[in-house]
Short mmCIF file of N, CA and C in Angstrom, two decimals:
data_model
loop_
_atom_site.label_atom_id
_atom_site.label_comp_id
_atom_site.label_asym_id
_atom_site.label_seq_id
_atom_site.Cartn_x
_atom_site.Cartn_y
_atom_site.Cartn_z
N SER A 1 130.79 69.66 141.24
CA SER A 1 131.19 68.64 141.34
C SER A 1 131.54 68.35 142.75
N ARG A 2 130.91 66.54 142.92
CA ARG A 2 131.58 66.16 144.49
C ARG A 2 132.79 66.44 145.12
N GLU A 3 133.96 66.29 143.97
CA GLU A 3 135.10 66.67 144.51
C GLU A 3 135.44 68.24 145.03
N GLU A 4 134.92 68.96 144.05
CA GLU A 4 134.68 70.25 144.26
C GLU A 4 134.24 70.71 145.44
N ALA A 5 132.97 70.36 146.11
CA ALA A 5 132.45 70.44 147.32
C ALA A 5 133.26 69.83 148.47
N GLU A 6 133.78 68.70 148.40
CA GLU A 6 134.29 68.39 148.84
C GLU A 6 135.89 68.97 149.33
N ALA A 7 136.55 69.54 148.42
CA ALA A 7 137.56 70.39 148.55
C ALA A 7 137.14 71.89 149.33
N ALA A 8 136.29 72.27 148.79
CA ALA A 8 135.92 73.63 149.71
C ALA A 8 135.73 73.45 150.90
N PHE A 9 134.69 72.38 151.36
CA PHE A 9 134.73 72.40 153.09
C PHE A 9 135.34 71.45 153.47
N ALA A 10 136.53 70.99 153.04
CA ALA A 10 137.65 70.07 153.93
C ALA A 10 138.17 70.78 154.98
N ASP A 11 137.93 72.17 155.08
CA ASP A 11 138.20 72.40 156.34
C ASP A 11 137.57 73.38 156.96
N PHE A 12 136.29 72.64 156.85
CA PHE A 12 135.24 73.69 157.23
C PHE A 12 134.95 73.54 159.00
N ASP A 13 135.47 73.02 159.84
CA ASP A 13 135.52 72.83 160.89
C ASP A 13 136.41 73.91 161.80
N THR A 14 137.19 73.89 161.13
CA THR A 14 138.38 74.73 161.43
C THR A 14 137.77 76.27 161.22
N LEU A 15 137.13 76.56 160.17
CA LEU A 15 136.40 77.59 160.06
C LEU A 15 134.96 77.76 161.15
N TRP A 16 134.18 77.03 160.84
CA TRP A 16 132.93 77.14 161.84
C TRP A 16 133.76 76.94 163.56
N GLN A 17 134.58 76.63 163.72
CA GLN A 17 135.26 77.08 165.03
C GLN A 17 135.57 78.67 165.42
N ASN A 18 136.05 79.38 164.46
CA ASN A 18 136.43 80.67 164.58
C ASN A 18 135.42 81.70 164.42
N LEU A 19 134.31 81.09 163.99
CA LEU A 19 133.04 82.15 163.94
C LEU A 19 132.47 82.21 164.95
N ILE A 20 131.76 83.72 165.29
CA ILE A 20 130.83 83.57 166.41
C ILE A 20 129.38 83.27 166.16
N PRO A 21 128.96 82.73 167.06
CA PRO A 21 127.34 82.55 167.23
C PRO A 21 126.60 83.09 165.87
N ARG A 22 126.79 84.47 165.93
CA ARG A 22 126.22 85.16 165.28
C ARG A 22 126.68 84.80 163.56
N GLU A 23 127.92 84.87 163.15
CA GLU A 23 128.14 84.47 162.01
C GLU A 23 128.02 83.15 161.52
N GLN A 24 127.55 82.43 162.68
CA GLN A 24 127.70 80.61 162.81
C GLN A 24 125.87 80.82 161.97
N ALA A 25 124.93 81.63 162.58
CA ALA A 25 123.76 81.57 162.18
C ALA A 25 123.56 82.16 160.91
N ARG A 26 124.24 82.96 160.44
CA ARG A 26 124.14 83.96 158.97
C ARG A 26 124.62 82.90 158.17
N LEU A 27 125.44 82.51 158.46
CA LEU A 27 126.21 81.16 157.32
C LEU A 27 125.00 80.09 157.42
N LEU A 28 124.64 79.51 158.20
CA LEU A 28 123.66 78.81 158.06
C LEU A 28 122.32 79.49 157.05
N ASN A 29 122.00 80.57 157.54
CA ASN A 29 120.85 80.82 156.83
C ASN A 29 120.98 81.23 155.38
N LEU A 30 122.39 81.43 154.95
CA LEU A 30 122.96 81.47 153.69
C LEU A 30 122.73 80.00 152.90
N LEU A 31 123.06 79.28 153.77
CA LEU A 31 123.20 77.54 153.07
C LEU A 31 122.11 76.78 153.30
N ILE A 32 121.55 77.40 154.23
CA ILE A 32 120.13 76.23 154.16
C ILE A 32 118.72 76.90 153.64
N SER A 33 118.14 76.15 153.07
CA SER A 33 116.95 76.62 152.63
C SER A 33 115.67 76.32 153.66
N THR A 34 115.55 74.94 153.84
CA THR A 34 114.59 75.03 154.88
C THR A 34 115.32 73.31 155.12
N VAL A 35 114.74 73.48 156.94
CA VAL A 35 114.79 72.05 157.62
C VAL A 35 113.42 71.70 157.84
N GLU A 36 113.33 70.60 157.56
CA GLU A 36 111.83 69.49 158.08
C GLU A 36 111.89 68.31 158.67
N TYR A 37 111.10 68.94 160.04
CA TYR A 37 111.19 67.22 161.14
C TYR A 37 110.21 66.80 160.39
N ASP A 38 110.06 65.15 160.11
CA ASP A 38 108.58 64.25 160.50
C ASP A 38 108.81 63.68 161.62
N ALA A 39 107.86 63.78 162.69
CA ALA A 39 107.79 63.44 163.91
C ALA A 39 107.40 62.05 163.72
N HIS A 40 106.60 61.53 162.71
CA HIS A 40 106.32 59.72 162.49
C HIS A 40 107.48 59.49 162.24
N ALA A 41 108.62 59.63 161.55
CA ALA A 41 109.42 58.89 160.96
C ALA A 41 110.73 58.96 161.85
N GLN A 42 110.80 60.29 162.32
CA GLN A 42 111.60 60.37 163.46
C GLN A 42 112.65 61.07 162.91
N SER A 43 112.64 61.64 161.39
CA SER A 43 113.84 62.18 160.59
C SER A 43 113.82 63.47 160.23
N VAL A 44 115.06 64.00 159.87
CA VAL A 44 115.45 65.37 159.57
C VAL A 44 115.83 65.74 158.30
N SER A 45 115.10 66.90 157.55
CA SER A 45 115.33 66.71 156.16
C SER A 45 115.77 68.26 155.68
N VAL A 46 117.07 68.10 155.57
CA VAL A 46 117.83 69.89 155.14
C VAL A 46 117.98 70.04 153.70
N THR A 47 117.31 70.86 153.49
CA THR A 47 117.18 71.49 151.96
C THR A 47 118.58 72.79 151.49
N PHE A 48 119.58 72.63 150.87
CA PHE A 48 120.49 73.60 150.75
C PHE A 48 120.14 74.57 149.58
N ARG A 49 120.28 75.67 149.53
CA ARG A 49 120.13 76.57 148.50
C ARG A 49 121.66 76.42 147.28
N PRO A 50 121.35 76.00 146.44
CA PRO A 50 122.78 75.30 145.79
C PRO A 50 123.22 76.31 145.13
N THR A 51 122.74 77.73 145.47
CA THR A 51 123.46 78.73 144.30
C THR A 51 124.30 79.35 145.42
N SER A 52 124.42 79.57 146.90
CA SER A 52 124.86 79.90 147.91
C SER A 52 126.04 78.67 147.93
N ILE A 53 126.16 77.25 147.82
CA ILE A 53 126.99 76.59 147.95
C ILE A 53 128.07 76.61 146.86
N ARG A 54 127.14 76.52 145.62
CA ARG A 54 128.12 77.25 144.51
C ARG A 54 129.16 78.35 144.70
N ALA A 55 128.29 79.42 144.94
CA ALA A 55 129.53 80.34 145.04
C ALA A 55 130.62 80.22 146.23
N MET A 56 130.06 79.50 147.22
CA MET A 56 131.37 79.00 148.25
C MET A 56 132.33 78.30 147.57
N ILE A 57 131.84 77.36 146.97
CA ILE A 57 132.89 76.61 146.13
C ILE A 57 134.02 77.43 145.37
N ASP A 58 132.86 77.89 144.65
CA ASP A 58 133.84 79.03 143.49
C ASP A 58 134.76 79.69 144.30
N ARG A 59 134.53 80.38 145.33
CA ARG A 59 135.28 81.37 146.06
C ARG A 59 136.21 80.74 146.47
N ARG A 60 136.61 79.47 147.45
CA ARG A 60 137.37 78.74 147.21
C ARG A 60 138.49 78.05 146.40
N LEU A 61 137.89 78.22 145.58
CA LEU A 61 138.54 77.29 144.33
C LEU A 61 139.08 78.73 143.74
N GLU A 62 138.80 80.16 143.96
CA GLU A 62 139.70 81.15 143.38
C GLU A 62 140.69 81.30 144.70
N GLU A 63 140.64 81.02 145.72
CA GLU A 63 141.52 81.44 146.49
C GLU A 63 142.36 80.65 146.89
N ALA A 64 142.63 79.23 146.32
CA ALA A 64 143.46 77.85 145.97
C ALA A 64 144.27 78.32 144.83
N ALA A 65 143.83 79.01 144.12
CA ALA A 65 144.55 79.26 142.63
C ALA A 65 145.60 80.37 142.65
#
């Protein structure tokens, strides 16, 4: 749910700042399926891997319990 996702990523900035660039790249590869750029519309579309996000949310909920 949206609430679960918000709770799981509430402290994401702190997590991100503590990762080295290689770890940041690995996390992005785990979370993101594709990134598309539309030059005409000057927009970016990001498609996330839903199973990876679900796993992160589940892990954060388990840690909080």
